[in-house]
mmCIF file of C-alpha atoms in Angstrom:
data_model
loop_
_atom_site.group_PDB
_atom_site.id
_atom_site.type_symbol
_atom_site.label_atom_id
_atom_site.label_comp_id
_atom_site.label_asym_id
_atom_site.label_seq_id
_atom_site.Cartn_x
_atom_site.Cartn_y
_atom_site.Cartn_z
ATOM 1 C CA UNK A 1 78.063 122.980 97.647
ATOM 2 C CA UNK A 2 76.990 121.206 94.344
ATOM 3 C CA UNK A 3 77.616 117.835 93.075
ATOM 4 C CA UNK A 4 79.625 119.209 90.418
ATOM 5 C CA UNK A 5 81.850 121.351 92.439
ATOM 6 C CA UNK A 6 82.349 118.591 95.026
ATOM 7 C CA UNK A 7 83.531 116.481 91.672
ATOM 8 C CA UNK A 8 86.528 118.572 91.345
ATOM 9 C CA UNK A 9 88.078 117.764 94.830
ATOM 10 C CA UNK A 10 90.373 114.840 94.658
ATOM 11 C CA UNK A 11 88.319 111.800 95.948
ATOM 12 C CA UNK A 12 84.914 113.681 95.031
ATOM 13 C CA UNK A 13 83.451 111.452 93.220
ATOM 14 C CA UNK A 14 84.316 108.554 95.444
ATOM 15 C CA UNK A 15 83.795 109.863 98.523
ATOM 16 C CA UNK A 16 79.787 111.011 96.494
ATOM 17 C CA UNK A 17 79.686 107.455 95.369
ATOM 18 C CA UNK A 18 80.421 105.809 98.624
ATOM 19 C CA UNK A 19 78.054 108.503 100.115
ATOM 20 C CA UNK A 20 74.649 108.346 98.207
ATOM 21 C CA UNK A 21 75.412 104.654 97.157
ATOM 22 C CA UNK A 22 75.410 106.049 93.154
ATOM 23 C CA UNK A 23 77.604 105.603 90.580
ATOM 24 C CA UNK A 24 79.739 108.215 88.541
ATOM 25 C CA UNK A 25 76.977 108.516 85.584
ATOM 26 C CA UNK A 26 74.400 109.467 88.088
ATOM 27 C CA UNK A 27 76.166 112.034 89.798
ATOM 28 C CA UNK A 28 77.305 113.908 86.308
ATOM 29 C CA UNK A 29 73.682 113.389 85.151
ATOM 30 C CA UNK A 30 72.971 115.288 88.864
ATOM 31 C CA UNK A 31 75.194 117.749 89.322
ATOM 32 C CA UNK A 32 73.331 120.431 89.837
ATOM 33 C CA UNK A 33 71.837 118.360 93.398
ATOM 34 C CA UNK A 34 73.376 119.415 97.319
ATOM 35 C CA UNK A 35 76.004 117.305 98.721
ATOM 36 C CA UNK A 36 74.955 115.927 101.396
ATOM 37 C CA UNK A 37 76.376 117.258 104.577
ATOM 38 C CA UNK A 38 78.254 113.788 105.914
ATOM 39 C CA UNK A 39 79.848 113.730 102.385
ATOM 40 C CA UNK A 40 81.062 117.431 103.166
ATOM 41 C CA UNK A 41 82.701 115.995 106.538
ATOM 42 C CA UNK A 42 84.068 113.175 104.983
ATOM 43 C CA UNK A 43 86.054 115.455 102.436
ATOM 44 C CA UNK A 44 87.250 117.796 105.162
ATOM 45 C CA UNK A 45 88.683 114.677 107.770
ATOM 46 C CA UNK A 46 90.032 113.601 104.422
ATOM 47 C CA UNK A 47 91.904 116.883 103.916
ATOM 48 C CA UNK A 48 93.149 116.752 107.384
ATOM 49 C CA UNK A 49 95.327 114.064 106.914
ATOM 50 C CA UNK A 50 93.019 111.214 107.674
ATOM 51 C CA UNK A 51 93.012 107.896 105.424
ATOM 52 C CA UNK A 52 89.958 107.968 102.986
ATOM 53 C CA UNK A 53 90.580 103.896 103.235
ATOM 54 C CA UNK A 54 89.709 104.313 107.081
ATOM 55 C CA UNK A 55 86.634 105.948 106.527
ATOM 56 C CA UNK A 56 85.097 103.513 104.062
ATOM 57 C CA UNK A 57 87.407 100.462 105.560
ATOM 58 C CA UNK A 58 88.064 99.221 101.712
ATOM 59 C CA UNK A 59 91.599 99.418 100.247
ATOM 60 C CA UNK A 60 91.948 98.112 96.552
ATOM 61 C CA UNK A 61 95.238 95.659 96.026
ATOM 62 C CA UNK A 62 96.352 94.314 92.934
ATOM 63 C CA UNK A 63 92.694 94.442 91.557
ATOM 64 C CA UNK A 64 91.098 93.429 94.600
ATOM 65 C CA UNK A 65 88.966 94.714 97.383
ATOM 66 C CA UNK A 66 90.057 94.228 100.320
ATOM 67 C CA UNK A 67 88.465 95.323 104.247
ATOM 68 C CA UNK A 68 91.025 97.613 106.150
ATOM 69 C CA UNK A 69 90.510 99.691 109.656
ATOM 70 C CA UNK A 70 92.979 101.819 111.626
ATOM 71 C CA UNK A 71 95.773 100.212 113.365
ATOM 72 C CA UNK A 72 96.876 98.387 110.484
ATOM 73 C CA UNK A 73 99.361 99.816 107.345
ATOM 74 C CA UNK A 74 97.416 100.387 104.325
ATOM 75 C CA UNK A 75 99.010 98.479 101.377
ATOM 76 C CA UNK A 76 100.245 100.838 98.683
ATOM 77 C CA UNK A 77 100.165 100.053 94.787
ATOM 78 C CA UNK A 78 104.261 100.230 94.830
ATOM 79 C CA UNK A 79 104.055 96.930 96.980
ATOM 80 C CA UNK A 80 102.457 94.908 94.021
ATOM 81 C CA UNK A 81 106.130 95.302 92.603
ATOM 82 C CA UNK A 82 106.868 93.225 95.473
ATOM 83 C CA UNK A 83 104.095 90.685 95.037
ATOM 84 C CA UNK A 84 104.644 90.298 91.269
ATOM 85 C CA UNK A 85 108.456 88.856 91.625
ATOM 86 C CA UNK A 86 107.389 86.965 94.635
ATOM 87 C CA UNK A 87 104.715 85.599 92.284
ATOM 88 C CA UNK A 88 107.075 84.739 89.698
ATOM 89 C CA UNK A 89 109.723 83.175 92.108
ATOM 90 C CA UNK A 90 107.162 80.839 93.499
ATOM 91 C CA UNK A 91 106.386 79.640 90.585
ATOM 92 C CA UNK A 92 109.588 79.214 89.338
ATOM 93 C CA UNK A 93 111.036 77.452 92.236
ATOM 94 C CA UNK A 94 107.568 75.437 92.872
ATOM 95 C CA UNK A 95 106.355 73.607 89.534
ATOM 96 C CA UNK A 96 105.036 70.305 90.421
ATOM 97 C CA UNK A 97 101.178 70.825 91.183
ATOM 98 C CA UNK A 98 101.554 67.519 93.533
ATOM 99 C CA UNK A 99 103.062 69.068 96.349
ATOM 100 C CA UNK A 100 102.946 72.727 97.040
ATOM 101 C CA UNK A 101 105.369 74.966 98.157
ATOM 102 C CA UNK A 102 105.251 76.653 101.337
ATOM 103 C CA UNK A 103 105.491 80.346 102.064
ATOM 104 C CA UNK A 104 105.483 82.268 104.584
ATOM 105 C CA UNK A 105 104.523 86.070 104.057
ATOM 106 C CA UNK A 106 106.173 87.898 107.490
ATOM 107 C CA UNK A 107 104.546 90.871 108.854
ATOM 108 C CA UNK A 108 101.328 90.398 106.708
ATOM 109 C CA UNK A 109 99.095 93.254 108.034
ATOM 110 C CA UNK A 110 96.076 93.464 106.621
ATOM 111 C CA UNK A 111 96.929 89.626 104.796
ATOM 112 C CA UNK A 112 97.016 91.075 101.031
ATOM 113 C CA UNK A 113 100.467 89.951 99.817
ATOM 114 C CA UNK A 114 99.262 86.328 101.211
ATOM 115 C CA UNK A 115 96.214 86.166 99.418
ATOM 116 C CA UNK A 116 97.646 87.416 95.881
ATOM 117 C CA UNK A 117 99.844 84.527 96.410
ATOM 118 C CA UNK A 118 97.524 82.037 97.012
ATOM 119 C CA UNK A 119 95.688 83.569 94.280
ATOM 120 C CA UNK A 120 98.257 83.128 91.395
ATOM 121 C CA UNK A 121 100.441 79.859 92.819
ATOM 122 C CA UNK A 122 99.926 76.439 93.744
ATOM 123 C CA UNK A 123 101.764 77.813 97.328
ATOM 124 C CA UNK A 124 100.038 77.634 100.755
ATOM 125 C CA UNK A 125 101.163 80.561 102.468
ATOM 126 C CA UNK A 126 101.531 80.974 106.504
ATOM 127 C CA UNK A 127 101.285 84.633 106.974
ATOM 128 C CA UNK A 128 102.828 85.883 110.228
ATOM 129 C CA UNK A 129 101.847 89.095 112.434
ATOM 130 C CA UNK A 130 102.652 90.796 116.228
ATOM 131 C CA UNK A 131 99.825 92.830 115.699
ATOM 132 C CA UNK A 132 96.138 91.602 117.321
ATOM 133 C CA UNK A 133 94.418 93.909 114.944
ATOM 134 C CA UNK A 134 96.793 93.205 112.089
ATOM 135 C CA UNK A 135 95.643 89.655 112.321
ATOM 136 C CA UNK A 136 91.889 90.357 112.893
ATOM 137 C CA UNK A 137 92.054 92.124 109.816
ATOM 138 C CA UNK A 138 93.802 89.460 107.646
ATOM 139 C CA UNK A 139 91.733 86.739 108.775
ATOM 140 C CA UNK A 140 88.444 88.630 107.891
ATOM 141 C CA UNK A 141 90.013 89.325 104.594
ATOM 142 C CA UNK A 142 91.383 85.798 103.838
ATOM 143 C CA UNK A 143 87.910 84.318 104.609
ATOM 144 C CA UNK A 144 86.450 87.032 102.619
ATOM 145 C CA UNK A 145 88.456 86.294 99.452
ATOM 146 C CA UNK A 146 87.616 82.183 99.717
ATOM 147 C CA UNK A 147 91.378 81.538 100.185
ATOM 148 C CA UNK A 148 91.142 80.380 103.844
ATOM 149 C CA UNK A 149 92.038 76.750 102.338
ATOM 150 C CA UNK A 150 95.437 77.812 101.236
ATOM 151 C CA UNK A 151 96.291 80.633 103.455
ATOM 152 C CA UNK A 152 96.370 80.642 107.656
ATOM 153 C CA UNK A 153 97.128 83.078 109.459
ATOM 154 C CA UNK A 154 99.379 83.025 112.954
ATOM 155 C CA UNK A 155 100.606 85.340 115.705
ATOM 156 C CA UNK A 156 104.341 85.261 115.406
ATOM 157 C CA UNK A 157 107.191 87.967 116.101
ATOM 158 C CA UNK A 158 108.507 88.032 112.664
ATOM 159 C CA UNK A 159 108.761 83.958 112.488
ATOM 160 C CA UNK A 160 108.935 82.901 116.351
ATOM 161 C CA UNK A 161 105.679 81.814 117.348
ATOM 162 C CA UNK A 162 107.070 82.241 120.851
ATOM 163 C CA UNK A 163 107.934 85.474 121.477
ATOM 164 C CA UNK A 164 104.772 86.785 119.893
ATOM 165 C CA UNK A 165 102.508 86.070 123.365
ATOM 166 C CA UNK A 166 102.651 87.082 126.716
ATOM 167 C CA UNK A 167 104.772 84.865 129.087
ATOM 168 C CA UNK A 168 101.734 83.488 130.924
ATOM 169 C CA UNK A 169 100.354 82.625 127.781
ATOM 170 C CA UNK A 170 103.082 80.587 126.240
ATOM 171 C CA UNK A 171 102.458 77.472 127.001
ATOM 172 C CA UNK A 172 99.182 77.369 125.580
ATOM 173 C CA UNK A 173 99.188 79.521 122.504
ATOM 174 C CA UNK A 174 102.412 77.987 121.745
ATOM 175 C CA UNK A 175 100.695 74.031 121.816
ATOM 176 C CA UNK A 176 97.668 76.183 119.837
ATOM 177 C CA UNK A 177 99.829 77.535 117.069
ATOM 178 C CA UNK A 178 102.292 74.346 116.633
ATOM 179 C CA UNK A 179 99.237 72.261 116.358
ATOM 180 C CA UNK A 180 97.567 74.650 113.490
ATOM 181 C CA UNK A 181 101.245 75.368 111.662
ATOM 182 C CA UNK A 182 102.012 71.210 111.644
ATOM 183 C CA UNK A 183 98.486 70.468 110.197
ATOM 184 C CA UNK A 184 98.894 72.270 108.154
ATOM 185 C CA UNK A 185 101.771 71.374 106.412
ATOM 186 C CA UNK A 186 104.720 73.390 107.778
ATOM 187 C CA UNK A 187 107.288 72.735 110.296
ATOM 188 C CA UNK A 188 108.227 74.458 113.669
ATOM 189 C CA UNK A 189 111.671 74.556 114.690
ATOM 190 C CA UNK A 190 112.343 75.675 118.069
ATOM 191 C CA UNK A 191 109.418 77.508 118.203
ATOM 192 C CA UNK A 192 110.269 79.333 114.563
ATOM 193 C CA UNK A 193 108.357 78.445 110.994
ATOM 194 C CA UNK A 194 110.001 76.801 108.600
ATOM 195 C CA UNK A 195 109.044 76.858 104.619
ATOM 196 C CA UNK A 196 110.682 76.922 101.291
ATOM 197 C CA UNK A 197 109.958 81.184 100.645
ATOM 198 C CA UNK A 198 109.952 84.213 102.532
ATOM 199 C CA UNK A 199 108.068 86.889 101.638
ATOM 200 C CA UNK A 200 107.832 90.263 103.486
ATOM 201 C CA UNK A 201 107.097 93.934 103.548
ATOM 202 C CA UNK A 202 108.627 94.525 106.968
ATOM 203 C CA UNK A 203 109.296 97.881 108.842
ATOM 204 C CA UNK A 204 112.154 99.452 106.594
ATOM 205 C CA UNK A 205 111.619 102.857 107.154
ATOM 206 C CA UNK A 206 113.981 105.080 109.272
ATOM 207 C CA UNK A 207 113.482 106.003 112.561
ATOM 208 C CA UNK A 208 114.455 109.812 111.684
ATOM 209 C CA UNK A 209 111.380 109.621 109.038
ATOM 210 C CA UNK A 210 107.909 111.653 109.328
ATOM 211 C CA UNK A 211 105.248 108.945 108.502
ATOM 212 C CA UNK A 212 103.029 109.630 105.286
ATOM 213 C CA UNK A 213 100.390 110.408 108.406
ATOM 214 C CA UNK A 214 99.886 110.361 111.755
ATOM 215 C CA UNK A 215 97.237 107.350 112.054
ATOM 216 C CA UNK A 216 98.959 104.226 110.449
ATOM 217 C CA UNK A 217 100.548 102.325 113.114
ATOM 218 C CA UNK A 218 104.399 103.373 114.068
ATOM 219 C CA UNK A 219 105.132 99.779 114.063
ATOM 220 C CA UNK A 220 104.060 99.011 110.512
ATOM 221 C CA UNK A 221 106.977 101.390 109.461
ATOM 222 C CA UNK A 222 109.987 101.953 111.334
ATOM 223 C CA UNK A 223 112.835 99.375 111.663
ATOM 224 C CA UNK A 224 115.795 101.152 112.940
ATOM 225 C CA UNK A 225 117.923 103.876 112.738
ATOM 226 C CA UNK A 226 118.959 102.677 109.191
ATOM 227 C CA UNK A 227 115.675 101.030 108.507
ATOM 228 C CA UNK A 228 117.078 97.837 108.078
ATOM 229 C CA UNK A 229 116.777 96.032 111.662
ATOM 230 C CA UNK A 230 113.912 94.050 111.065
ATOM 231 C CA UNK A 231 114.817 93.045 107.299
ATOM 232 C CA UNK A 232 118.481 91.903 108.395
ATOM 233 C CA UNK A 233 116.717 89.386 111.186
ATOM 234 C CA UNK A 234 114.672 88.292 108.743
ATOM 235 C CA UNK A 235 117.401 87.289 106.688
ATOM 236 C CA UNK A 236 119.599 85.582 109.262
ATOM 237 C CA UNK A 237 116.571 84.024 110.558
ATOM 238 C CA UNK A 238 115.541 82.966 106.803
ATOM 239 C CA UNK A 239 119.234 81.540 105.782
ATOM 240 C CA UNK A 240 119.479 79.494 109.499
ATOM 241 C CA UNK A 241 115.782 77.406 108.518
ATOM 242 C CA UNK A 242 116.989 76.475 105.675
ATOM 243 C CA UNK A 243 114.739 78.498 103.716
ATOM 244 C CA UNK A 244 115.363 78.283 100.059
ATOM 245 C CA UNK A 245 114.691 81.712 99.281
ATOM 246 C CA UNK A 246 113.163 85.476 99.965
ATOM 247 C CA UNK A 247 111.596 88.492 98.437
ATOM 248 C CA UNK A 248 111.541 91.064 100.825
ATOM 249 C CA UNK A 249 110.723 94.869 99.999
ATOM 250 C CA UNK A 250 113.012 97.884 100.883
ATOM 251 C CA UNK A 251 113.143 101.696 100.734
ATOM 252 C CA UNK A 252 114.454 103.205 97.374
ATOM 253 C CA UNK A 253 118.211 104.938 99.390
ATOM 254 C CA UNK A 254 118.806 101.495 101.086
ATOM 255 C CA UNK A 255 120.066 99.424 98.316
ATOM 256 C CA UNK A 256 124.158 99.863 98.977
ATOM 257 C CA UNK A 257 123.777 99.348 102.620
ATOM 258 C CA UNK A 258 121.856 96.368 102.011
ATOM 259 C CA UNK A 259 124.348 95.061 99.431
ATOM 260 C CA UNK A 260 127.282 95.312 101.861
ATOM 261 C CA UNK A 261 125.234 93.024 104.119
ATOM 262 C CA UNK A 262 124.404 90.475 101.989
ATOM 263 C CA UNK A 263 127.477 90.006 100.458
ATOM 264 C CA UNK A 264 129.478 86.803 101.154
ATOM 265 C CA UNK A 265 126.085 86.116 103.518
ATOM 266 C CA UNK A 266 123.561 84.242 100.492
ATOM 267 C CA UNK A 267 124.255 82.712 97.243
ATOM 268 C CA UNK A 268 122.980 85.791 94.910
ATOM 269 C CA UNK A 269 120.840 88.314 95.737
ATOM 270 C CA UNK A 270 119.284 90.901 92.918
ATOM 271 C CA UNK A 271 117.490 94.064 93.834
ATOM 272 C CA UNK A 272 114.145 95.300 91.756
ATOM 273 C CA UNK A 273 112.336 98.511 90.939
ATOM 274 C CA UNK A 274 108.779 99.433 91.465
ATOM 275 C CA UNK A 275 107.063 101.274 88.399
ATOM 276 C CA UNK A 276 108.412 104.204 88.635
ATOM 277 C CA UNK A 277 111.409 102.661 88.423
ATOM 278 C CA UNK A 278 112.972 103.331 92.151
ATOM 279 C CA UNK A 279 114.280 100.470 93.993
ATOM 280 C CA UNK A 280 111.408 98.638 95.893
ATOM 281 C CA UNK A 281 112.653 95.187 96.732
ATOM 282 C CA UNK A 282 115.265 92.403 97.239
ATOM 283 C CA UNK A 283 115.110 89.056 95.901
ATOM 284 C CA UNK A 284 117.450 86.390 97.520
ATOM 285 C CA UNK A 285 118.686 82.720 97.014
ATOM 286 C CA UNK A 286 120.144 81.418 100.045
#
């Protein structure tokens, strides 16, 4: 095959550019060249279902690079809905450069909702994970994006730092984690973080639900038989700490079950779109 059939496949030229280490310019200026036969494999695992973001371990975020690997949910462009009102919350309810406001981003994965934050507010962000990969994977990209001063990452179920470690590990990953969390600047009550915002794209996705594929990590998505498990403990969990307030994302048919939950439960709650204008998120005062 030729460079400029292999162009016409969707994720041609990327897969080319990755591949011979050329930009876009060269390959149209050589399109009459071979692909090269890994580049052919690449397209065809591609086509199978696999992640292309696996393959190359890069996932772009909100204009950003970031490192990925399997075993950990690859953030999707609908999620910087998400960010962008958690953005604009922070910095609404956190003015004053002289202290900063604390947030803690729950069930980070691969740590890119933390970063953005720390990116665009004054907020030092905790960001939470069950996962041991999950949180290999954000710490390599925190450290990679020079935002390891503002952002930390810590194994926690959800916020419980207990819960998140074996039993015979407890007592000493628990002393571990306090120690970090405290010196940081946050507090931990009864073994849960406390802060002033929650921020979270848990597992909302139904149990009855086919994945988008068959390698992203089952516990990255589903959160019940309505989807909502996770995002209702979060809630409770948020509104007994005393947090201040939460953006939390959501699947686009879950809005009216989520209402009837939240009413009489928080102060005001509004719901958002994404770009394409479906319901993506939650935003709630407590």
């Amino acid at each position: 095959m030729q460079i400029k059939d292999f162009l016409k496949e969707t994720n041609g030229s990327y897969i080319l550019e990755k591949v011979l280490n050329k930009d876009k310019t060269w390959l149209f200026l050589h399109d009459d060249l071979e692909v090269p036969k890994e580049a052919v494999e690449i397209l065809q695992k591609v086509k199978s279902g696999y992640p292309i973001e696996y393959i190359f371990e890069e996932v772009w975020f909100y204009g950003d690079r970031f490192y990925i690997k399997e075993g950990v949910l690859i953030p999707r462009d609908d999620t910087e809905a998400v960010l962008e009102r958690a953005i604009k919350l922070i910095n609404e309810k956190c003015k004053t450069k002289s202290e900063k406001c604390k947030v803690v981003d729950c069930c980070t994965g691969s740590g890119v909702i933390a970063i953005e934050i720390a990116k665009h507010t004054n907020a030092k962000v905790i960001a939470t994970d069950i996962s041991d990969t999950a949180i290999e994977v954000a710490e390599k990209n925190i450290m990679l994006s020079g935002m390891d001063n503002k952002v930390k990452v810590v194994k926690a179920d959800l916020l419980s730092i207990k819960s998140s470690v074996n039993q015979e590990e407890i007592e000493q990953k628990e002393i571990i984690n306090i120690n970090e969390i405290e010196k940081f600047g946050f507090i931990v009550e009864d073994n849960f973080i406390k802060a002033d915002i929650l921020v979270s794209n848990p597992p909302y996705v139904e149990n009855s639900w086919e994945k988008p594929n068959e390698f992203e990590p089952d516990l990255a998505f589903y959160g019940g038989d309505d989807g909502l498990d996770i995002v209702k403990e979060l809630i409770l969990k948020a509104k007994k700490l005393k947090y201040k307030a939460a953006v939390i994302e959501i699947g686009y048919n879950q809005k009216e079950l989520l209402s009837g939950f939240l009413k009489d439960k928080v102060e005001s709650f509004e719901f958002f779109n994404d770009l394409v204008g479906n319901v993506r998120g939650v935003e709630i005062i407590f």
